[in-house]
Coordinates of C-alpha atoms in Angstrom, one line a residue:
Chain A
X27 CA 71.4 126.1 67.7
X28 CA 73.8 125.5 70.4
X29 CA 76.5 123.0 72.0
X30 CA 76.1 123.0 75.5
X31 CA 79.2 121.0 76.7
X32 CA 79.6 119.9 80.3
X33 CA 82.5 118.2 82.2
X34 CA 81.2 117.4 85.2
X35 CA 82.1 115.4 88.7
X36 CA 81.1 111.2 87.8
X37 CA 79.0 111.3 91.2
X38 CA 76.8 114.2 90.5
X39 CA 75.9 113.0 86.8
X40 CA 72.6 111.4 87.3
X41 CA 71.1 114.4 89.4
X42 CA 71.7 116.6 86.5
X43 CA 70.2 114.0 83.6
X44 CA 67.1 113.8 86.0
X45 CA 66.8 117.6 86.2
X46 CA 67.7 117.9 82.3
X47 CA 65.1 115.7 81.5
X48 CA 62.9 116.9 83.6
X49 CA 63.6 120.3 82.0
X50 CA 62.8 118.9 78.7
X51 CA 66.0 117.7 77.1
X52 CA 65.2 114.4 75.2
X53 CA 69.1 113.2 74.6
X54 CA 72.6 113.8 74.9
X55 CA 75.6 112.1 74.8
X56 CA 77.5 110.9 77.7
X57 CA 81.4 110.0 78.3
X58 CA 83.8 109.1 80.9
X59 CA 87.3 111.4 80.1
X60 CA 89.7 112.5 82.8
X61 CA 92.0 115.6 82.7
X62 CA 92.5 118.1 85.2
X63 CA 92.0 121.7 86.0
X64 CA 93.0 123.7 89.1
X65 CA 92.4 120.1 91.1
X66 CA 94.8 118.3 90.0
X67 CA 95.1 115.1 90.6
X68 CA 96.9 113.6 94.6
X69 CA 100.1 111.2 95.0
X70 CA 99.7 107.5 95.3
X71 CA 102.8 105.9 96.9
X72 CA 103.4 102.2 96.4
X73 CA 106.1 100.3 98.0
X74 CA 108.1 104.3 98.0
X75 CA 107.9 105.2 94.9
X76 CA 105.5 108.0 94.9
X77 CA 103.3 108.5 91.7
X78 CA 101.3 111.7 90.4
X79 CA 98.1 110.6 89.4
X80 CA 97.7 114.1 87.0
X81 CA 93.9 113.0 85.9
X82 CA 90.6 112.6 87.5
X83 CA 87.8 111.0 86.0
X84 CA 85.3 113.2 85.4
X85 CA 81.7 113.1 83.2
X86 CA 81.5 114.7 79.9
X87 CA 77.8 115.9 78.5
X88 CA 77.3 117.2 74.9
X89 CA 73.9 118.5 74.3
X90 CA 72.8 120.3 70.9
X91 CA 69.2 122.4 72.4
X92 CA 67.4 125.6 70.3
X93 CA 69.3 129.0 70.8
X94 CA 66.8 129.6 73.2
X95 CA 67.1 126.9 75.7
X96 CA 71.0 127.0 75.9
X97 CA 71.0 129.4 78.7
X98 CA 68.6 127.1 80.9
X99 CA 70.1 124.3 80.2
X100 CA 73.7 125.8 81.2
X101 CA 71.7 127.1 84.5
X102 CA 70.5 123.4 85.2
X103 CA 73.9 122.0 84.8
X104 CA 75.5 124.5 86.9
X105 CA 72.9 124.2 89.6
X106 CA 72.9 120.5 90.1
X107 CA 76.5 119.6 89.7
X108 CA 77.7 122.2 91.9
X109 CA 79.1 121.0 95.4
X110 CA 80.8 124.4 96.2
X111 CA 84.2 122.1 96.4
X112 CA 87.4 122.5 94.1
X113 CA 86.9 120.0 91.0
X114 CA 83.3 121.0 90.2
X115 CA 83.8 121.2 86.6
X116 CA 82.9 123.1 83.7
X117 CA 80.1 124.1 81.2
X118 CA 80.8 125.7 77.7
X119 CA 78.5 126.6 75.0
X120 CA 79.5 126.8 71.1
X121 CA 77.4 127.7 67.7
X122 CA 76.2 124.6 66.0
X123 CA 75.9 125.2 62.4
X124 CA 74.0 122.7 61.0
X125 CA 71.6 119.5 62.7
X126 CA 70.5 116.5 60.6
X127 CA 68.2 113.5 62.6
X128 CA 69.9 110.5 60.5
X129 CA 66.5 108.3 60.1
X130 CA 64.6 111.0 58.7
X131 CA 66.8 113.6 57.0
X132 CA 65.2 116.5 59.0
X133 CA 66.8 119.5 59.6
X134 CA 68.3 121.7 62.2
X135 CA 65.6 123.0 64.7
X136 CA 63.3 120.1 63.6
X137 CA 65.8 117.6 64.4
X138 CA 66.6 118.5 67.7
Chain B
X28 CA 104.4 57.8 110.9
X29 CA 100.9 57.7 109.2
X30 CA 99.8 61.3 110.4
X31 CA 103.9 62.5 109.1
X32 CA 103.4 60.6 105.7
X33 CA 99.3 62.0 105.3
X34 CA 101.1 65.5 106.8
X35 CA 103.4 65.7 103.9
X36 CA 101.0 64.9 101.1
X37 CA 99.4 67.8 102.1
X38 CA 102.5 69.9 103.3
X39 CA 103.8 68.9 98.8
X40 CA 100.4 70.1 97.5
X41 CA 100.6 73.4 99.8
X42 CA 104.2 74.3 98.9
X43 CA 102.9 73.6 95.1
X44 CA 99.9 76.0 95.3
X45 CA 102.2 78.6 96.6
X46 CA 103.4 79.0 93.0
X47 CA 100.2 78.2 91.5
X48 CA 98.8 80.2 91.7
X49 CA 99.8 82.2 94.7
X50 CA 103.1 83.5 93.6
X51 CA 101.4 83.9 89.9
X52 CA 98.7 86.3 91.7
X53 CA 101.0 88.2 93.8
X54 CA 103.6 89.1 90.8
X55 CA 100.4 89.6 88.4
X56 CA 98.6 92.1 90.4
X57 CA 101.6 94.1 91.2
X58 CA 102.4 94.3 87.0
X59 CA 101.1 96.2 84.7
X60 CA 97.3 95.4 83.1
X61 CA 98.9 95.0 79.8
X62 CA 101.9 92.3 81.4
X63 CA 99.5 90.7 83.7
X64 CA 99.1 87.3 81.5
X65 CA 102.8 86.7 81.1
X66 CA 103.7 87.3 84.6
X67 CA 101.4 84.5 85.3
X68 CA 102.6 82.6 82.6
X69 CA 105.8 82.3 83.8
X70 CA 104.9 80.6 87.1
X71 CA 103.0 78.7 85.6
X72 CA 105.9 77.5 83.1
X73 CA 108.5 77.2 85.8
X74 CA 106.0 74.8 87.4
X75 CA 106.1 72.8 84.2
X76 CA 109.5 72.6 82.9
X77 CA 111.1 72.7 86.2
X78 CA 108.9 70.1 87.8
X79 CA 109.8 67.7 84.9
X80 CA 113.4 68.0 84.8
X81 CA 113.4 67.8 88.5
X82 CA 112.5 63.9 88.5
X83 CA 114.6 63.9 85.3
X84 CA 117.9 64.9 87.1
X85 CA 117.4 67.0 90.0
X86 CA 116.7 64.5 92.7
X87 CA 119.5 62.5 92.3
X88 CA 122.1 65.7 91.8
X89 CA 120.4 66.9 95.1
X90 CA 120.2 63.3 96.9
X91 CA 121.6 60.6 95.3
X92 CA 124.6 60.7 97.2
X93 CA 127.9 62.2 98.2
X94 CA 129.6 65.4 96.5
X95 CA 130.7 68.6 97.7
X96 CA 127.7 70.7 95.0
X97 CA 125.9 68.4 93.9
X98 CA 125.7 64.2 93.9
X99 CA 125.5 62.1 90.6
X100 CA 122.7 63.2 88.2
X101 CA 122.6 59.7 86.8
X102 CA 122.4 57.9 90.1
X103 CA 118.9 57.9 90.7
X104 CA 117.8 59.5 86.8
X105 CA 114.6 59.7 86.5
X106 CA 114.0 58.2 89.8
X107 CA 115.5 54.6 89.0
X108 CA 116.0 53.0 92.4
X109 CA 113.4 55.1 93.9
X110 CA 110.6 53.4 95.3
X111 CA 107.1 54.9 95.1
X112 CA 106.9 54.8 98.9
X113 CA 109.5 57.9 98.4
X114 CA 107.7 59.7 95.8
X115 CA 106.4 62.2 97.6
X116 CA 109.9 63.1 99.0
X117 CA 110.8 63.8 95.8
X118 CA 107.8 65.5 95.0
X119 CA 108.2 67.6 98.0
X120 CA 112.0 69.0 97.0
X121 CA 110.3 69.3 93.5
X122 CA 108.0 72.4 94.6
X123 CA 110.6 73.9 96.1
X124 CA 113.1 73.9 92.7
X125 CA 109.7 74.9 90.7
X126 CA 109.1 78.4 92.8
X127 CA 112.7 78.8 93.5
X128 CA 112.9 79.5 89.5
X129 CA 109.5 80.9 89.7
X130 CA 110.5 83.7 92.3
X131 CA 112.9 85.1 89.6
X132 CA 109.8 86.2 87.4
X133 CA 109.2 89.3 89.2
X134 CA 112.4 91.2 88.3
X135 CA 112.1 90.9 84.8
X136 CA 108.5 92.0 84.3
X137 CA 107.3 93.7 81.0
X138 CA 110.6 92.7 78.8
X139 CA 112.0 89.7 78.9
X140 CA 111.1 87.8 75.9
X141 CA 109.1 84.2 77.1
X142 CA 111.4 81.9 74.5
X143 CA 113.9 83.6 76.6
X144 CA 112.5 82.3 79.7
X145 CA 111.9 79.0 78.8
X146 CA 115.5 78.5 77.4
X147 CA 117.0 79.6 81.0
X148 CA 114.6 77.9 83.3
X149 CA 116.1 74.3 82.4
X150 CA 120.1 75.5 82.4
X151 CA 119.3 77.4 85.6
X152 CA 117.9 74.6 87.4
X153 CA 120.4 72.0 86.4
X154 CA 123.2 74.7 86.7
X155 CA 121.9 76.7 89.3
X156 CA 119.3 75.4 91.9
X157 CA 119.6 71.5 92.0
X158 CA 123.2 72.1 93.0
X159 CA 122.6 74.5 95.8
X160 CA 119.9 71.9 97.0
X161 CA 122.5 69.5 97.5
X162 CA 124.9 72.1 99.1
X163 CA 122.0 72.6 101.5
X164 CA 119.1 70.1 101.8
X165 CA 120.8 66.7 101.2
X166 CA 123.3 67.9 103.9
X167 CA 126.5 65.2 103.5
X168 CA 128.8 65.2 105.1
X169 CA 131.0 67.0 102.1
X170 CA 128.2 69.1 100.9
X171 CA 128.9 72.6 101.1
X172 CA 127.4 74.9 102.9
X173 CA 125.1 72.4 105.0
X174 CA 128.2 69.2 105.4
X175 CA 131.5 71.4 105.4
X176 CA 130.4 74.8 106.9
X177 CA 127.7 73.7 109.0
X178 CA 125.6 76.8 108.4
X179 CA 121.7 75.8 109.1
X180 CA 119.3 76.6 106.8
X181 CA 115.9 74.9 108.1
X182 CA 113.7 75.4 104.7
X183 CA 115.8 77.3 102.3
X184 CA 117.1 81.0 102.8
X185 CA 120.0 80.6 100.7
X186 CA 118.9 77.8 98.3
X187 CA 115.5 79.3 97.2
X188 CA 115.8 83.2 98.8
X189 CA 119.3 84.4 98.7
X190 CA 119.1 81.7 95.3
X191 CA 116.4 83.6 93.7
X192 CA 117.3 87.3 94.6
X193 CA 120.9 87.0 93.2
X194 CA 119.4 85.6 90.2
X195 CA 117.3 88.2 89.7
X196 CA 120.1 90.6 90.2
X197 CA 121.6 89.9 87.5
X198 CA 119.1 89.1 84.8
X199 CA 118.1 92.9 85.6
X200 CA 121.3 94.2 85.2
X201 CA 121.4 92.2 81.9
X202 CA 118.5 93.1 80.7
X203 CA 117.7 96.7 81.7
X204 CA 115.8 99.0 82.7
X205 CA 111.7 99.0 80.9
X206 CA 111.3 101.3 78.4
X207 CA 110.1 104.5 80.3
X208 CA 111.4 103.4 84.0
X209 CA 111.3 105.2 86.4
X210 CA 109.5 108.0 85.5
X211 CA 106.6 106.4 83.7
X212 CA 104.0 105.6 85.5
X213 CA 104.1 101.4 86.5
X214 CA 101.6 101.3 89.4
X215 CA 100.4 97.9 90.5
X216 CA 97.0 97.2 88.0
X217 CA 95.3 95.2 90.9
X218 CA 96.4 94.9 94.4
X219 CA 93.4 92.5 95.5
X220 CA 95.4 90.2 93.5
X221 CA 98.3 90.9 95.3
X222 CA 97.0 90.5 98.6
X223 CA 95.4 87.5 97.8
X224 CA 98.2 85.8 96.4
X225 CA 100.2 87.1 99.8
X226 CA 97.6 85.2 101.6
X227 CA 97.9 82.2 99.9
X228 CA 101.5 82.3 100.2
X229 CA 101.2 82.1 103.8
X230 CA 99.5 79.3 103.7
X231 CA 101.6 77.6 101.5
X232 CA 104.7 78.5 103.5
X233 CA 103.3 76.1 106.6
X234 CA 103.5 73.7 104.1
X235 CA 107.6 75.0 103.0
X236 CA 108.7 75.3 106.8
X237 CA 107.1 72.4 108.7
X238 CA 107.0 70.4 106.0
X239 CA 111.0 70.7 106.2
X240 CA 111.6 68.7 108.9
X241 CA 114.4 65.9 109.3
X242 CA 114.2 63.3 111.7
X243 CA 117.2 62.2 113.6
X244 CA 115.6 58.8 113.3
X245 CA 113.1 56.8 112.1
X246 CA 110.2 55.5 113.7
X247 CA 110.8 51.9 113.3
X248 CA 114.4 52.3 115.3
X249 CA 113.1 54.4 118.3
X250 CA 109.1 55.7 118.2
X251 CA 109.3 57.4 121.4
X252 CA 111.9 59.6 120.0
X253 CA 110.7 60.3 116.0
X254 CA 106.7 61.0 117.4
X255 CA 108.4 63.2 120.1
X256 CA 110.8 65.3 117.5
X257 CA 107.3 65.5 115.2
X258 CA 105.5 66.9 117.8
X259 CA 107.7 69.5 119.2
X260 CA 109.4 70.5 116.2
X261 CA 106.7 70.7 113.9
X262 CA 105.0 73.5 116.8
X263 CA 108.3 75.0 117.1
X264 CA 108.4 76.0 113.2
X265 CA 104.7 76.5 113.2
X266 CA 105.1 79.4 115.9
X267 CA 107.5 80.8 114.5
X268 CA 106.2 80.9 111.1
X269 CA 103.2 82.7 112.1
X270 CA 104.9 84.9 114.7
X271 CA 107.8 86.3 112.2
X272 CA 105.1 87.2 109.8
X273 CA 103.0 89.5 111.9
X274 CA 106.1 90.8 113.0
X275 CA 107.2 91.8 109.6
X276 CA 103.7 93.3 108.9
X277 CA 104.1 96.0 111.6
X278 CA 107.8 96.1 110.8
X279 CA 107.4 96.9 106.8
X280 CA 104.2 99.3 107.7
X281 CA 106.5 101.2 111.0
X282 CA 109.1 102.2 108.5
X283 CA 106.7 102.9 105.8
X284 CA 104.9 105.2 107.7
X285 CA 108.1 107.0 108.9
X286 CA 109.5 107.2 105.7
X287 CA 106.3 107.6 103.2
X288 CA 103.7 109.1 105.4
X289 CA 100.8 106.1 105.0
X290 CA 100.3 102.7 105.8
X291 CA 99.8 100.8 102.8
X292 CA 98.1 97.0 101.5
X293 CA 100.8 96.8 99.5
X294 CA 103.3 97.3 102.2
X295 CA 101.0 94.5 104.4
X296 CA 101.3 92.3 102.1
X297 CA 105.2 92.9 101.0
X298 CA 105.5 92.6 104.8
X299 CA 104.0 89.5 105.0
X300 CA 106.8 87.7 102.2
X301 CA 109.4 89.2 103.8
X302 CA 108.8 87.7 107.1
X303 CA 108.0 84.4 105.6
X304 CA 111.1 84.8 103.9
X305 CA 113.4 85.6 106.6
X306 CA 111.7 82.9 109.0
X307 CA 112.5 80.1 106.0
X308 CA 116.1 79.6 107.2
X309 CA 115.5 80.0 111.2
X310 CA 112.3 78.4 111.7
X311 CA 113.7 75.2 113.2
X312 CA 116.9 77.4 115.0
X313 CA 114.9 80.3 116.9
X314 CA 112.4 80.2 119.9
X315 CA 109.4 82.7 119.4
X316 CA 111.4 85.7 120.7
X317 CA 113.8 85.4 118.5
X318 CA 110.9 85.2 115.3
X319 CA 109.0 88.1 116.5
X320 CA 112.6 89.7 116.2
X321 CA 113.8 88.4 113.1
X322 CA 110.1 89.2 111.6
X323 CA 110.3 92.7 112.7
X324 CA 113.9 93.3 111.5
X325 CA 113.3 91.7 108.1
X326 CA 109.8 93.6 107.8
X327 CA 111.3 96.6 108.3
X328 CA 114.7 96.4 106.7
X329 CA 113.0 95.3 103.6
X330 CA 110.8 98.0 103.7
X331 CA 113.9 100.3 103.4
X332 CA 115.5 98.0 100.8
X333 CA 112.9 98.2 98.0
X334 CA 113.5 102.0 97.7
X335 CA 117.4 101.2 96.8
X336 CA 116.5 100.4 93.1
X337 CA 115.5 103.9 92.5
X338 CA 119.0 105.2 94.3
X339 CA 121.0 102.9 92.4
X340 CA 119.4 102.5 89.0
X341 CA 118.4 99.1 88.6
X342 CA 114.5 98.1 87.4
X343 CA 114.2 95.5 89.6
X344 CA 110.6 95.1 89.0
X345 CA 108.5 93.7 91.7
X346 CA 111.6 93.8 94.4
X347 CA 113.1 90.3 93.9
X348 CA 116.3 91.6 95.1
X349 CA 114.5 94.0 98.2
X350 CA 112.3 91.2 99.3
X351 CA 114.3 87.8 98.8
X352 CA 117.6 88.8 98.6
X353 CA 117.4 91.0 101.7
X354 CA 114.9 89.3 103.1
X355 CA 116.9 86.1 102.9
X356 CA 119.8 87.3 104.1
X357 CA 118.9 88.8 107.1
X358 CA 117.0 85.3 108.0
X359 CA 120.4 83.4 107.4
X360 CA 122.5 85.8 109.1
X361 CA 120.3 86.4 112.5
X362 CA 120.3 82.9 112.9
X363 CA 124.1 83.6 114.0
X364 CA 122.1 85.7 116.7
X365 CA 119.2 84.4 117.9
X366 CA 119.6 80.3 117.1
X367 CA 118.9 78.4 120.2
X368 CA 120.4 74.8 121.1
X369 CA 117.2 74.1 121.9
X370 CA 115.9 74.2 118.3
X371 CA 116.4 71.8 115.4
X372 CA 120.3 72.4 114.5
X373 CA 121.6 72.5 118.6
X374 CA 123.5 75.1 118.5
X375 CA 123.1 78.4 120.8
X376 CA 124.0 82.3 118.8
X377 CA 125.3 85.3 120.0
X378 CA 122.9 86.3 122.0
X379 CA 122.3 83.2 123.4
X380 CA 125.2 82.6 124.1
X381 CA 127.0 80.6 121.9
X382 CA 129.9 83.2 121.0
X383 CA 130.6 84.2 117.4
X384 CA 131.2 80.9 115.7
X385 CA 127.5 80.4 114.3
X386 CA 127.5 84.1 113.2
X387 CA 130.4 83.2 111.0
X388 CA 129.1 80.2 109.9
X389 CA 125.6 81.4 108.6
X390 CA 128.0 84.3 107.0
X391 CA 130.0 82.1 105.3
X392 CA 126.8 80.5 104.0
X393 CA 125.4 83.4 102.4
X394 CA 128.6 84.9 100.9
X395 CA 128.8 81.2 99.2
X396 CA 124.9 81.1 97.9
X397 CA 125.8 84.7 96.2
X398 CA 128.8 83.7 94.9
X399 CA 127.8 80.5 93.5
X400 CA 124.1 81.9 92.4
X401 CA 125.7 85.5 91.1
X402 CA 128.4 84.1 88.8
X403 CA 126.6 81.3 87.1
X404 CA 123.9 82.9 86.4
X405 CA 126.1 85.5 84.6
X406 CA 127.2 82.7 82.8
X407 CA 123.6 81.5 81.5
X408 CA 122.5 85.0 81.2
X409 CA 125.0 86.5 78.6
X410 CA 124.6 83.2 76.9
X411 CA 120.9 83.5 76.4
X412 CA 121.8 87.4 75.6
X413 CA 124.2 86.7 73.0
X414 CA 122.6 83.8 71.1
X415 CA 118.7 83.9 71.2
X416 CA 118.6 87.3 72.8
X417 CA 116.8 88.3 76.1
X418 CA 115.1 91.4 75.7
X419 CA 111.6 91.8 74.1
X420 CA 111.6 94.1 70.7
X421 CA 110.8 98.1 71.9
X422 CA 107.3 97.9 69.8
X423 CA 106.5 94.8 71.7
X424 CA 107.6 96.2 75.0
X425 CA 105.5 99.4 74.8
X426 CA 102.4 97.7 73.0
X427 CA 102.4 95.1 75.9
X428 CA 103.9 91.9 76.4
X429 CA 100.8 90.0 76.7
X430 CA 99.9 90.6 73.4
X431 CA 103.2 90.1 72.0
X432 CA 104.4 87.1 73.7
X433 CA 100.8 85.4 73.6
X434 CA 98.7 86.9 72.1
X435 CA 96.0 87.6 74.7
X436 CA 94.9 90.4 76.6
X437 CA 93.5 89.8 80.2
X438 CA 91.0 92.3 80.5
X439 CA 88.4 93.8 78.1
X440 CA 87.6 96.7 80.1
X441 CA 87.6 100.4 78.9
X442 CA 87.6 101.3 75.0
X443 CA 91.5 102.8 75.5
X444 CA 93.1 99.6 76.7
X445 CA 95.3 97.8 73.8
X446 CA 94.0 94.9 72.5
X447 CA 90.4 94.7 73.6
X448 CA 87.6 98.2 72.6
X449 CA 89.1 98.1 69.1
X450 CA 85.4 98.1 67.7
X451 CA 83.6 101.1 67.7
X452 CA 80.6 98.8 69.2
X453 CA 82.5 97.4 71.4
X454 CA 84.1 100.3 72.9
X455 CA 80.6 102.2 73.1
X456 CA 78.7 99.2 74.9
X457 CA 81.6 98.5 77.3
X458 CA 81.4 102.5 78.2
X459 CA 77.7 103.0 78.6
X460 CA 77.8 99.8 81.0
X461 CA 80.7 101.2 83.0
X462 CA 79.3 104.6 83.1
X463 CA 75.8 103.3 84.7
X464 CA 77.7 100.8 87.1
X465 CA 79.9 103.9 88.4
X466 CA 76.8 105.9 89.7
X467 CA 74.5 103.0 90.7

């Protein structure tokens, strides 16, 4: 199994659940974080003092999916959230060891 | 006489709102969301404790009689001798001592401690503010800087604006700097706020300017002459309320845009103060010229003026000192300019002219409002400092003063913010909902 992780732009987040689900993924998890990558953030001036707003709110997925699937489902993400424009994001995948569905107790692959 | 007394029921209630909640909104957006509460708070305290002690005391040390500061506190204490035909005299003056104190607020944000606050709003009042009244308002023939120097003040640049911004001055200077200023980020948390409450002030201020008139006499001795000085006075500061204040919004956002690159809302509406500010004293003296000039100046010198902190070290918060201390003095001082002797106080300025004399009067004026305002409010402030102590504990300061001083926090928005989101539930409901509402 895999962790497909996504930061994404906030604006762009509901075209890629649609074409996730459509795709098959039943769940994920969803946050608002901000950081900052080669974007950067932009200067805000109030009454002169000028101000570095370093973070930009961005969208982050986390989505456990069968070894098989991970590369799809990266694919999807990439495709719908891209605008071509600085600030598009990023998707990583990691090795999930273990999966347990709480309710039931099942395991791994079955509990996805 | 019916439509001056109905004018000025409304002009008290206007002049009232402009610290309740105007003033409240426009120092409360410009804090921080974790200081929000108390900046409110203390308008809305100055209101109450200065309100009081002004029918206690402060209408009789302002008008009940003769003295060079300030008349006989016990002449008329707690309005004895007043009749209730004159409350709303009194009441009138009142509003002005409550945001005169209230005015103050915005220089200390974040760290002054509110028992703090509460202890100096009395002493300054008494000590302060109810004198300079009488120096300027009551206008005896031995009082100060209205009797002896003859500097015109129409509605209060150096009582409440040269008053407030020396005041300010030097709590900040006793008080320091926040914790983290200036490098720390301390953005306004909500400038719809702040140009709301800049609106509002506006309003209010018709009721502060051309509520401020004086007659030369009364009706029941010559009618012909009171309606006529109504009329034509009360259009005169009218105008030039208005006309000063658009002025100062293209003035602030000129030399913003010069010196910063953008026109801002928050330069608009720091605009808009300063012009009402720097109209206060000249409303009555100017013709509509001379406000469009004295708006322009003050919108654009301010504008300047508010970047000086930074250069010179002091955290003077939301720009007491750049708005109201500059603002006020260059109000007080062009009147020595552009004062007409066909408005309220007869007498023609420089460029009108009228040669030097009023330029040094309204001078004079000024240097005695700092004076008097700058050295006894040291005298209150290191007394506060060294007994009960001004400054808020560090812990306090960074956690938030909201939550220190009242225990509240104004907004229960994102799971981060101190105070509210500490449940897990709470946090996770409160970012679902905000994560749909940003991509409906």
């Amino acid at each position: 199994m895999k962790l497909v992780t996504a930061v994404i732009k906030p604006h762009k987040w509901e075209d890629v659940r649609e074409a996730l689900e459509t795709f098959g993924v039943t769940g994920m998890t969803v946050s608002e974080v901000s950081g900052y990558g080669r974007q950067k953030g932009h200067t805000e001036v109030y009454r002169g003092a000028e101000y570095d707003i370093a973070l930009v709110p961005k969208i982050r997925l986390e989505i456990v999916v069968d070894d098989a699937d991970a590369e799809d489902v990266v694919g999807i993400v990439v495709k719908t959230a891209q605008t071509g424009r600085i600030g598009d994001g990023k998707v990583w995948v990691s090795p999930v060891e273990t999966v347990v569905r709480v309710r039931t107790g099942d395991k791994d692959e079955a509990a996805i | 006489m019916d439509g001056y007394y109905a004018f000025m029921l409304i002009a008290t209630a206007f002049v009232l709102m402009m610290t309740v909640p105007a003033l409240a909104l426009f120092y409360g957006g410009m804090s921080r969301s974790k200081s929000v509460l108390n900046m409110i708070m203390m308008s809305f305290i100055a209101a109450a404790i200065v309100g009081i002690l002004y029918v206690a005391v402060g209408w009789s040390m302002g008008f009940g009689g003769e003295g060079t500061f300030f008349a006989n506190p016990f002449e008329l204490f707690w309005l004895d001798g007043v009749t209730t035909d004159n409350y709303i005299y009194v009441m009138f003056q009142m509003t002005f001592a409550i945001i005169t104190a209230a005015l103050i607020s915005g220089a200390v944000a974040d760290r002054l401690k509110f028992s703090a606050w509460v202890v100096f709003l009395p002493l300054w009042a008494v000590i302060v503010y109810f004198p300079m009244a009488h120096m300027v308002f009551s206008c005896t023939d031995d009082s100060l800087i209205c009797g002896r120097i003859g500097a015109q003040d129409y509605a209060g640049g150096t009582a409440v604006h040269i008053n407030a911004g020396v005041a300010a001055l030097v709590l900040v200077l006793l008080l320091g700097k926040r914790i983290g200023w200036p490098k720390e980020q301390m953005r306004p948390h909500n400038l719809t706020l702040t140009m709301l409450g800049a609106g509002m002030l506006w309003l209010g201020w018709y009721g502060f300017n051309v509520g401020s008139i004086v007659f030369g006499t009364t009706f029941d001795e010559d009618p012909t002459a009171f309606l006529a000085q109504f009329y034509s006075e009360t259009g005169r500061t009218f105008a030039n309320t208005t006309l000063a204040t658009f002025a100062a919004i293209l003035g602030w956002l000129l030399i913003e845009r010069l010196l910063h690159g953008k026109a801002t809302s928050l330069g608009a509406a720091s605009g808009i103060v300063a012009g009402l500010v720097a109209i206060t004293p000249a409303a009555g003296a100017v013709d509509i010229e001379g406000a469009v000039a004295i708006g322009f100046i003050a919108g654009g010198l301010c504008a300047w003026a508010v970047s000086l902190k930074y250069r010179l070290g002091y955290d003077d918060s939301l720009d007491v000192v750049g708005v109201h201390l500059v603002g006020g003095i260059v109000g007080t001082v062009l009147i020595g300019l552009f004062s007409t002797s066909e408005g309220a106080g007869g007498i023609d300025g420089l460029l009108y002219g009228g040669g030097f004399g009023s330029l040094g009067d309204q001078s004079l004026g000024v240097l005695v409002a700092v004076v008097y305002s700058g050295v006894l409010t040291t005298i209150i402030g290191l007394a506060i400092k060294y007994t009960i102590g001004l400054r808020l504990d560090e812990e306090d300061e960074v956690n938030g003063i909201d939550l220190a001083e009242h225990g509240e926090s104004a907004y229960d928005l994102h799971s981060g913010s101190s105070g509210g989101g500490k449940s897990v539930l709470a946090a996770s409901t409160s970012s679902t909902s905000s994560t749909e509402g940003a991509n409906a």
